[in-house]
Amino acid sequence: MSRILITRRLPQPALDKLAAHFDEVEVNPLGRDWDKEELIAALRCCDVLLCLLTNPVDKEVIDSNPNLKGICNYAVGFNNIDLDYAAARGIVVTNTPDVLTETTADLAWALLMAAARRVVEGDALIRKGAFRGWEPMLLLGRDIHGKTLGIIGLGRIGLAVARRAVGFGMKIIYHNSNCPVPDLDFPAACVELDTLFRAADFISIHAPLTPQTRHLVGARELSLMKPTSVLINTARGPIVDEQALVQALKNGRIFAAGLDVFEDEPALADGLPDLPNVVLAPHIGSASIETRTAMALLAADNAIAILRGERPPTPVN
């Protein structure tokens, strides 16, 4: 009897598809993530685990089920999984790339525009009844058109963000693990990281979380940025030293920030939610009906292929 364990409820089309191939589809019934002990208890009798980035799958979790065939992450990232140990055990790990690229790029731009033009501050002003009419100096923000956009990590999402910048007449600079990126269909310059921090009016982060990128943006890097600049992070929270960012925003070292991810998610650094010049989103980069459904269907396709002993569409190990 085949069985798949799903750590949080997914869009119904994916559950229906899985039910057509697995004898049992068990979905976490709680309105929260399982803790480690709960996950281990639920995992012991399944063939495939379909999990989220918020579910740590370490050696102890993997060892709790000697018959586990695959781990399907409902995310592009997979730093929550001990990839090397899974490979050593012969367990396939998959993710859901590509399908969320454009949607996440949309959200990065939503944060960029909201932070630059102080949209959230304006919304709050109106809701508390403090708007008294048009004023010449009311909530002055920063122009976006014609400015310099710096992208850290010119992968799929970084490219999608850059292409949107072309329509705003922006100059695009970037820093990437492979520089320069070949065959770009828009003008862009590959620069050293310090140069990017100094030159960019807007910086958007799209790098993966690795030991090398943890706290890639810290107090030193923030000190290089223009006081008129805006920092956007829709990648991984720990890439930014959140406490250093709080100080930079509080002291006017940079103009504003927009964050969809956090260093110790869902907790926030002390003082961050009190700052008016930061736009905070609850990790909703891929949160459209179309994209979350496409992610779930891709994760389902991966799980079904693993069950059949076939190569899944998007393996990472």
mmCIF file of C-alpha atoms in Angstrom:
data_model
loop_
_atom_site.group_PDB
_atom_site.id
_atom_site.type_symbol
_atom_site.label_atom_id
_atom_site.label_comp_id
_atom_site.label_asym_id
_atom_site.label_seq_id
_atom_site.Cartn_x
_atom_site.Cartn_y
_atom_site.Cartn_z
ATOM 1 C CA MET A 1 0.000 0.000 0.000
ATOM 2 C CA SER A 2 1.468 3.334 -1.100
ATOM 3 C CA ARG A 3 1.292 6.369 1.145
ATOM 4 C CA ILE A 4 2.300 10.027 0.875
ATOM 5 C CA LEU A 5 2.580 12.404 3.817
ATOM 6 C CA ILE A 6 1.904 16.109 3.216
ATOM 7 C CA THR A 7 2.957 18.524 5.954
ATOM 8 C CA ARG A 8 0.385 21.257 5.149
ATOM 9 C CA ARG A 9 -2.764 21.354 3.054
ATOM 10 C CA LEU A 10 -2.147 22.077 -0.644
ATOM 11 C CA PRO A 11 -4.463 23.348 -3.390
ATOM 12 C CA GLN A 12 -7.133 20.742 -4.132
ATOM 13 C CA PRO A 13 -6.113 19.895 -7.732
ATOM 14 C CA ALA A 14 -2.798 18.533 -6.439
ATOM 15 C CA LEU A 15 -4.492 16.511 -3.692
ATOM 16 C CA ASP A 16 -6.872 15.034 -6.257
ATOM 17 C CA LYS A 17 -3.977 14.101 -8.521
ATOM 18 C CA LEU A 18 -2.083 12.432 -5.683
ATOM 19 C CA ALA A 19 -5.195 10.535 -4.578
ATOM 20 C CA ALA A 20 -5.376 8.976 -8.045
ATOM 21 C CA HIS A 21 -1.917 7.436 -7.622
ATOM 22 C CA PHE A 22 -1.360 6.855 -3.904
ATOM 23 C CA ASP A 23 -3.493 4.509 -1.819
ATOM 24 C CA GLU A 24 -3.334 6.912 1.105
ATOM 25 C CA VAL A 25 -2.809 10.679 1.105
ATOM 26 C CA GLU A 26 -2.286 11.964 4.648
ATOM 27 C CA VAL A 27 -2.403 15.726 5.170
ATOM 28 C CA ASN A 28 -1.423 17.444 8.395
ATOM 29 C CA PRO A 29 -4.788 18.334 9.964
ATOM 30 C CA LEU A 30 -3.374 21.017 12.254
ATOM 31 C CA GLY A 31 -3.428 24.707 11.416
ATOM 32 C CA ARG A 32 0.321 24.882 12.003
ATOM 33 C CA ASP A 33 3.491 23.020 11.106
ATOM 34 C CA TRP A 34 4.189 19.769 12.901
ATOM 35 C CA ASP A 35 7.064 19.996 15.350
ATOM 36 C CA LYS A 36 9.930 17.565 14.862
ATOM 37 C CA GLU A 37 8.506 14.822 17.074
ATOM 38 C CA GLU A 38 5.103 15.053 15.393
ATOM 39 C CA LEU A 39 6.692 14.905 11.952
ATOM 40 C CA ILE A 40 8.746 11.834 12.874
ATOM 41 C CA ALA A 41 5.672 10.084 14.253
ATOM 42 C CA ALA A 42 3.671 10.776 11.094
ATOM 43 C CA LEU A 43 6.508 9.923 8.705
ATOM 44 C CA ARG A 44 7.236 6.380 9.831
ATOM 45 C CA CYS A 45 4.955 4.559 7.382
ATOM 46 C CA CYS A 46 5.041 6.643 4.195
ATOM 47 C CA ASP A 47 6.786 6.217 0.844
ATOM 48 C CA VAL A 48 7.101 9.920 -0.010
ATOM 49 C CA LEU A 49 7.222 13.078 2.105
ATOM 50 C CA LEU A 50 5.843 16.271 0.567
ATOM 51 C CA CYS A 51 7.034 19.096 2.801
ATOM 52 C CA LEU A 52 7.533 22.836 3.035
ATOM 53 C CA LEU A 53 10.607 25.011 3.449
ATOM 54 C CA THR A 54 9.477 25.479 7.062
ATOM 55 C CA ASN A 55 9.875 21.745 7.801
ATOM 56 C CA PRO A 56 13.454 20.846 8.823
ATOM 57 C CA VAL A 57 14.231 17.393 7.424
ATOM 58 C CA ASP A 58 17.510 16.387 9.033
ATOM 59 C CA LYS A 59 19.280 13.066 9.589
ATOM 60 C CA GLU A 60 17.060 12.163 12.537
ATOM 61 C CA VAL A 61 13.877 12.792 10.571
ATOM 62 C CA ILE A 62 15.171 10.868 7.546
ATOM 63 C CA ASP A 63 16.320 7.930 9.688
ATOM 64 C CA SER A 64 12.872 7.627 11.261
ATOM 65 C CA ASN A 65 11.649 5.924 8.078
ATOM 66 C CA PRO A 66 14.017 3.347 6.519
ATOM 67 C CA ASN A 67 11.600 2.883 3.595
ATOM 68 C CA LEU A 68 11.392 6.535 2.561
ATOM 69 C CA LYS A 69 11.837 6.870 -1.219
ATOM 70 C CA GLY A 70 11.578 10.601 -1.795
ATOM 71 C CA ILE A 71 11.291 14.075 -0.293
ATOM 72 C CA CYS A 72 9.382 16.606 -2.397
ATOM 73 C CA ASN A 73 9.852 20.206 -1.271
ATOM 74 C CA TYR A 74 6.993 22.569 -2.041
ATOM 75 C CA ALA A 75 9.453 25.406 -2.693
ATOM 76 C CA VAL A 76 12.336 26.397 -4.932
ATOM 77 C CA GLY A 77 14.767 26.344 -2.020
ATOM 78 C CA PHE A 78 15.761 23.175 -0.208
ATOM 79 C CA ASN A 79 18.078 24.359 2.572
ATOM 80 C CA ASN A 80 15.638 22.796 5.057
ATOM 81 C CA ILE A 81 16.707 19.311 3.913
ATOM 82 C CA ASP A 82 19.973 17.482 4.643
ATOM 83 C CA LEU A 83 20.622 16.921 0.966
ATOM 84 C CA ASP A 84 23.876 15.013 1.357
ATOM 85 C CA TYR A 85 22.440 12.562 3.862
ATOM 86 C CA ALA A 86 19.348 12.005 1.731
ATOM 87 C CA ALA A 87 21.581 11.230 -1.229
ATOM 88 C CA ALA A 88 23.669 8.845 0.865
ATOM 89 C CA ARG A 89 20.461 7.028 1.768
ATOM 90 C CA GLY A 90 19.394 6.877 -1.891
ATOM 91 C CA ILE A 91 16.446 9.213 -1.274
ATOM 92 C CA VAL A 92 15.478 11.514 -4.130
ATOM 93 C CA VAL A 93 14.889 15.183 -3.222
ATOM 94 C CA THR A 94 12.917 17.495 -5.510
ATOM 95 C CA ASN A 95 11.811 21.128 -5.551
ATOM 96 C CA THR A 96 9.422 23.350 -7.545
ATOM 97 C CA PRO A 97 11.492 25.766 -9.657
ATOM 98 C CA ASP A 98 10.425 27.919 -12.617
ATOM 99 C CA VAL A 99 6.671 27.963 -11.916
ATOM 100 C CA LEU A 100 6.979 30.748 -9.316
ATOM 101 C CA THR A 101 9.558 32.910 -11.093
ATOM 102 C CA GLU A 102 7.295 35.579 -12.566
ATOM 103 C CA THR A 103 4.989 35.741 -9.548
ATOM 104 C CA THR A 104 7.885 36.285 -7.141
ATOM 105 C CA ALA A 105 9.314 38.952 -9.439
ATOM 106 C CA ASP A 106 5.928 40.695 -9.334
ATOM 107 C CA LEU A 107 6.054 40.712 -5.521
ATOM 108 C CA ALA A 108 9.615 42.068 -5.492
ATOM 109 C CA TRP A 109 8.401 44.964 -7.618
ATOM 110 C CA ALA A 110 5.351 45.475 -5.411
ATOM 111 C CA LEU A 111 7.657 45.844 -2.404
ATOM 112 C CA LEU A 112 10.055 48.085 -4.319
ATOM 113 C CA MET A 113 7.320 50.463 -5.422
ATOM 114 C CA ALA A 114 5.519 50.456 -2.086
ATOM 115 C CA ALA A 115 8.756 51.225 -0.208
ATOM 116 C CA ALA A 116 9.952 53.885 -2.634
ATOM 117 C CA ARG A 117 6.616 55.704 -2.780
ATOM 118 C CA ARG A 118 5.672 55.182 0.906
ATOM 119 C CA VAL A 119 2.392 53.494 0.016
ATOM 120 C CA VAL A 120 1.965 51.703 3.344
ATOM 121 C CA GLU A 121 2.563 54.915 5.294
ATOM 122 C CA GLY A 122 -0.042 56.657 3.159
ATOM 123 C CA ASP A 123 -2.561 53.865 3.676
ATOM 124 C CA ALA A 124 -2.068 54.075 7.457
ATOM 125 C CA LEU A 125 -2.421 57.864 7.394
ATOM 126 C CA ILE A 126 -5.793 57.651 5.667
ATOM 127 C CA ARG A 127 -7.117 54.815 7.822
ATOM 128 C CA LYS A 128 -6.469 56.727 11.037
ATOM 129 C CA GLY A 129 -8.259 59.810 9.679
ATOM 130 C CA ALA A 130 -5.173 62.003 9.501
ATOM 131 C CA PHE A 131 -5.331 62.845 5.775
ATOM 132 C CA ARG A 132 -6.280 66.513 5.426
ATOM 133 C CA GLY A 133 -5.901 66.883 1.681
ATOM 134 C CA TRP A 134 -3.120 67.373 -0.840
ATOM 135 C CA GLU A 135 0.064 68.947 0.510
ATOM 136 C CA PRO A 136 3.289 69.797 -1.349
ATOM 137 C CA MET A 137 5.485 67.992 1.199
ATOM 138 C CA LEU A 138 3.245 65.078 2.132
ATOM 139 C CA LEU A 139 4.979 61.669 2.134
ATOM 140 C CA LEU A 140 7.639 62.471 -0.417
ATOM 141 C CA GLY A 141 9.186 59.262 -1.716
ATOM 142 C CA ARG A 142 11.774 58.351 -4.326
ATOM 143 C CA ASP A 143 11.434 58.100 -8.097
ATOM 144 C CA ILE A 144 12.002 54.694 -9.651
ATOM 145 C CA HIS A 145 12.174 55.495 -13.359
ATOM 146 C CA GLY A 146 15.645 56.248 -14.659
ATOM 147 C CA LYS A 147 17.415 55.055 -11.510
ATOM 148 C CA THR A 148 19.954 52.236 -11.057
ATOM 149 C CA LEU A 149 18.744 48.791 -10.021
ATOM 150 C CA GLY A 150 21.300 46.453 -8.475
ATOM 151 C CA ILE A 151 20.460 42.746 -8.460
ATOM 152 C CA ILE A 152 22.255 40.275 -6.214
ATOM 153 C CA GLY A 153 21.795 36.898 -7.884
ATOM 154 C CA LEU A 154 20.839 37.071 -11.553
ATOM 155 C CA GLY A 155 19.114 33.695 -11.727
ATOM 156 C CA ARG A 156 15.575 32.999 -12.900
ATOM 157 C CA ILE A 157 13.859 35.441 -10.535
ATOM 158 C CA GLY A 158 16.615 38.025 -10.734
ATOM 159 C CA LEU A 159 16.312 38.001 -14.523
ATOM 160 C CA ALA A 160 12.534 38.432 -14.312
ATOM 161 C CA VAL A 161 12.961 41.400 -11.967
ATOM 162 C CA ALA A 162 15.569 42.948 -14.271
ATOM 163 C CA ARG A 163 13.349 42.620 -17.333
ATOM 164 C CA ARG A 164 10.618 44.568 -15.561
ATOM 165 C CA ALA A 165 13.160 47.307 -14.817
ATOM 166 C CA VAL A 166 13.773 47.816 -18.541
ATOM 167 C CA GLY A 167 10.268 49.240 -18.859
ATOM 168 C CA PHE A 168 11.097 51.806 -16.194
ATOM 169 C CA GLY A 169 14.151 52.975 -18.102
ATOM 170 C CA MET A 170 16.448 51.835 -15.306
ATOM 171 C CA LYS A 171 20.152 51.140 -15.523
ATOM 172 C CA ILE A 172 20.750 47.537 -14.430
ATOM 173 C CA ILE A 173 23.827 46.300 -12.626
ATOM 174 C CA TYR A 174 24.242 42.905 -11.015
ATOM 175 C CA HIS A 175 26.521 40.616 -9.067
ATOM 176 C CA ASN A 176 26.362 36.884 -9.694
ATOM 177 C CA SER A 177 28.306 33.708 -8.975
ATOM 178 C CA ASN A 178 28.969 33.479 -12.723
ATOM 179 C CA CYS A 179 29.821 36.883 -14.098
ATOM 180 C CA PRO A 180 29.070 38.014 -16.673
ATOM 181 C CA VAL A 181 25.845 36.158 -17.381
ATOM 182 C CA PRO A 182 25.892 35.267 -21.096
ATOM 183 C CA ASP A 183 23.270 36.108 -23.711
ATOM 184 C CA LEU A 184 21.251 38.659 -21.761
ATOM 185 C CA ASP A 185 18.417 40.200 -23.790
ATOM 186 C CA PHE A 186 18.767 43.579 -22.067
ATOM 187 C CA PRO A 187 21.724 45.846 -21.222
ATOM 188 C CA ALA A 188 23.252 45.099 -17.814
ATOM 189 C CA ALA A 189 26.680 45.354 -16.238
ATOM 190 C CA CYS A 190 28.264 42.777 -13.952
ATOM 191 C CA VAL A 191 30.045 44.543 -11.079
ATOM 192 C CA GLU A 192 31.836 43.732 -7.854
ATOM 193 C CA LEU A 193 29.553 43.488 -4.841
ATOM 194 C CA ASP A 194 30.919 46.613 -3.145
ATOM 195 C CA THR A 195 30.428 48.555 -6.366
ATOM 196 C CA LEU A 196 26.826 47.412 -6.521
ATOM 197 C CA PHE A 197 26.139 48.560 -2.953
ATOM 198 C CA ARG A 198 27.662 51.969 -3.667
ATOM 199 C CA ALA A 199 26.079 52.597 -7.070
ATOM 200 C CA ALA A 200 22.550 51.185 -6.867
ATOM 201 C CA ASP A 201 19.495 53.240 -5.978
ATOM 202 C CA PHE A 202 17.526 50.028 -5.491
ATOM 203 C CA ILE A 203 18.979 46.657 -4.515
ATOM 204 C CA SER A 204 16.951 43.465 -4.934
ATOM 205 C CA ILE A 205 18.246 40.196 -3.472
ATOM 206 C CA HIS A 206 17.694 36.927 -5.353
ATOM 207 C CA ALA A 207 20.583 34.750 -4.195
ATOM 208 C CA PRO A 208 20.202 31.308 -2.600
ATOM 209 C CA LEU A 209 20.949 30.871 1.094
ATOM 210 C CA THR A 210 24.345 29.216 1.518
ATOM 211 C CA PRO A 211 27.083 29.528 4.145
ATOM 212 C CA GLN A 212 28.668 32.119 1.844
ATOM 213 C CA THR A 213 25.530 34.253 1.485
ATOM 214 C CA ARG A 214 24.416 34.212 5.145
ATOM 215 C CA HIS A 215 24.611 37.846 6.334
ATOM 216 C CA LEU A 216 25.887 38.831 2.894
ATOM 217 C CA VAL A 217 24.191 42.167 3.614
ATOM 218 C CA GLY A 218 25.443 43.351 7.005
ATOM 219 C CA ALA A 219 26.387 46.589 8.707
ATOM 220 C CA ARG A 220 29.410 47.118 6.470
ATOM 221 C CA GLU A 221 27.466 46.629 3.241
ATOM 222 C CA LEU A 222 24.592 48.810 4.417
ATOM 223 C CA SER A 223 27.103 51.557 5.213
ATOM 224 C CA LEU A 224 28.200 51.533 1.565
ATOM 225 C CA MET A 225 24.677 52.191 0.283
ATOM 226 C CA LYS A 226 23.331 55.608 -0.628
ATOM 227 C CA PRO A 227 21.150 57.255 2.032
ATOM 228 C CA THR A 228 18.506 57.513 -0.714
ATOM 229 C CA SER A 229 18.597 53.791 -1.559
ATOM 230 C CA VAL A 230 16.024 51.032 -1.029
ATOM 231 C CA LEU A 231 16.767 47.375 -0.189
ATOM 232 C CA ILE A 232 14.392 44.578 -1.246
ATOM 233 C CA ASN A 233 14.636 40.953 -0.096
ATOM 234 C CA THR A 234 12.358 38.251 -1.490
ATOM 235 C CA ALA A 235 15.039 35.530 -1.380
ATOM 236 C CA ARG A 236 15.968 34.185 2.070
ATOM 237 C CA GLY A 237 15.847 36.110 5.339
ATOM 238 C CA PRO A 238 19.277 35.199 6.745
ATOM 239 C CA ILE A 239 21.016 36.752 3.737
ATOM 240 C CA VAL A 240 20.396 40.074 5.498
ATOM 241 C CA ASP A 241 21.622 40.825 9.018
ATOM 242 C CA GLU A 242 18.224 41.971 10.217
ATOM 243 C CA GLN A 243 19.423 43.822 13.300
ATOM 244 C CA ALA A 244 21.950 45.737 11.221
ATOM 245 C CA LEU A 245 19.144 46.603 8.810
ATOM 246 C CA VAL A 246 17.013 47.919 11.673
ATOM 247 C CA GLN A 247 19.811 50.264 12.677
ATOM 248 C CA ALA A 248 20.374 51.417 9.092
ATOM 249 C CA LEU A 249 16.672 52.198 8.653
ATOM 250 C CA LYS A 250 16.371 53.841 12.052
ATOM 251 C CA ASN A 251 19.421 56.048 11.507
ATOM 252 C CA GLY A 252 18.530 57.044 7.951
ATOM 253 C CA ARG A 253 21.564 55.203 6.602
ATOM 254 C CA ILE A 254 19.249 53.973 3.833
ATOM 255 C CA PHE A 255 15.875 55.359 2.780
ATOM 256 C CA ALA A 256 13.665 52.264 3.002
ATOM 257 C CA ALA A 257 13.380 48.505 2.683
ATOM 258 C CA GLY A 258 10.835 45.919 1.573
ATOM 259 C CA LEU A 259 10.997 42.419 3.055
ATOM 260 C CA ASP A 260 9.072 39.258 2.247
ATOM 261 C CA VAL A 261 11.423 36.987 4.220
ATOM 262 C CA PHE A 262 13.022 37.260 7.647
ATOM 263 C CA GLU A 263 16.133 36.048 9.405
ATOM 264 C CA ASP A 264 14.342 34.056 12.109
ATOM 265 C CA GLU A 265 10.965 33.673 10.431
ATOM 266 C CA PRO A 266 8.269 34.214 11.590
ATOM 267 C CA ALA A 267 9.946 36.228 14.382
ATOM 268 C CA LEU A 268 11.195 39.722 13.550
ATOM 269 C CA ALA A 269 14.273 41.533 14.799
ATOM 270 C CA ASP A 270 13.615 43.891 17.703
ATOM 271 C CA GLY A 271 12.353 47.222 16.437
ATOM 272 C CA LEU A 272 11.685 46.130 12.855
ATOM 273 C CA PRO A 273 7.859 46.264 12.970
ATOM 274 C CA ASP A 274 7.989 49.716 14.576
ATOM 275 C CA LEU A 275 9.801 51.350 11.666
ATOM 276 C CA PRO A 276 7.691 53.356 9.215
ATOM 277 C CA ASN A 277 10.226 53.027 6.376
ATOM 278 C CA VAL A 278 10.022 49.276 5.911
ATOM 279 C CA VAL A 279 7.294 47.353 4.070
ATOM 280 C CA LEU A 280 6.752 43.893 5.572
ATOM 281 C CA ALA A 281 5.084 40.990 3.751
ATOM 282 C CA PRO A 282 4.455 37.515 5.262
ATOM 283 C CA HIS A 283 6.501 35.410 2.805
ATOM 284 C CA ILE A 284 3.967 35.703 -0.027
ATOM 285 C CA GLY A 285 6.345 35.864 -2.995
ATOM 286 C CA SER A 286 4.646 32.941 -4.739
ATOM 287 C CA ALA A 287 1.201 33.527 -3.227
ATOM 288 C CA SER A 288 -1.099 33.727 -6.194
ATOM 289 C CA ILE A 289 -3.824 31.151 -6.794
ATOM 290 C CA GLU A 290 -2.344 30.215 -10.158
ATOM 291 C CA THR A 291 1.238 29.865 -8.972
ATOM 292 C CA ARG A 292 0.612 28.036 -5.703
ATOM 293 C CA THR A 293 -1.554 25.551 -7.648
ATOM 294 C CA ALA A 294 1.173 25.096 -10.281
ATOM 295 C CA MET A 295 3.750 24.518 -7.527
ATOM 296 C CA ALA A 296 1.519 21.907 -5.898
ATOM 297 C CA LEU A 297 0.929 20.098 -9.198
ATOM 298 C CA LEU A 298 4.673 20.016 -9.895
ATOM 299 C CA ALA A 299 5.338 18.642 -6.406
ATOM 300 C CA ALA A 300 2.641 16.024 -7.065
ATOM 301 C CA ASP A 301 4.254 15.063 -10.383
ATOM 302 C CA ASN A 302 7.577 14.639 -8.584
ATOM 303 C CA ALA A 303 6.001 12.438 -5.919
ATOM 304 C CA ILE A 304 4.182 10.266 -8.462
ATOM 305 C CA ALA A 305 7.362 9.752 -10.504
ATOM 306 C CA ILE A 306 9.265 8.713 -7.380
ATOM 307 C CA LEU A 307 6.517 6.247 -6.475
ATOM 308 C CA ARG A 308 6.764 4.720 -9.952
ATOM 309 C CA GLY A 309 10.544 4.477 -9.787
ATOM 310 C CA GLU A 310 10.921 7.057 -12.550
ATOM 311 C CA ARG A 311 13.111 10.149 -12.721
ATOM 312 C CA PRO A 312 11.081 13.066 -11.293
ATOM 313 C CA PRO A 313 10.724 16.305 -13.287
ATOM 314 C CA THR A 314 12.810 18.487 -10.948
ATOM 315 C CA PRO A 315 15.357 16.553 -8.838
ATOM 316 C CA VAL A 316 17.938 18.519 -6.847
ATOM 317 C CA ASN A 317 20.202 15.625 -5.775
#
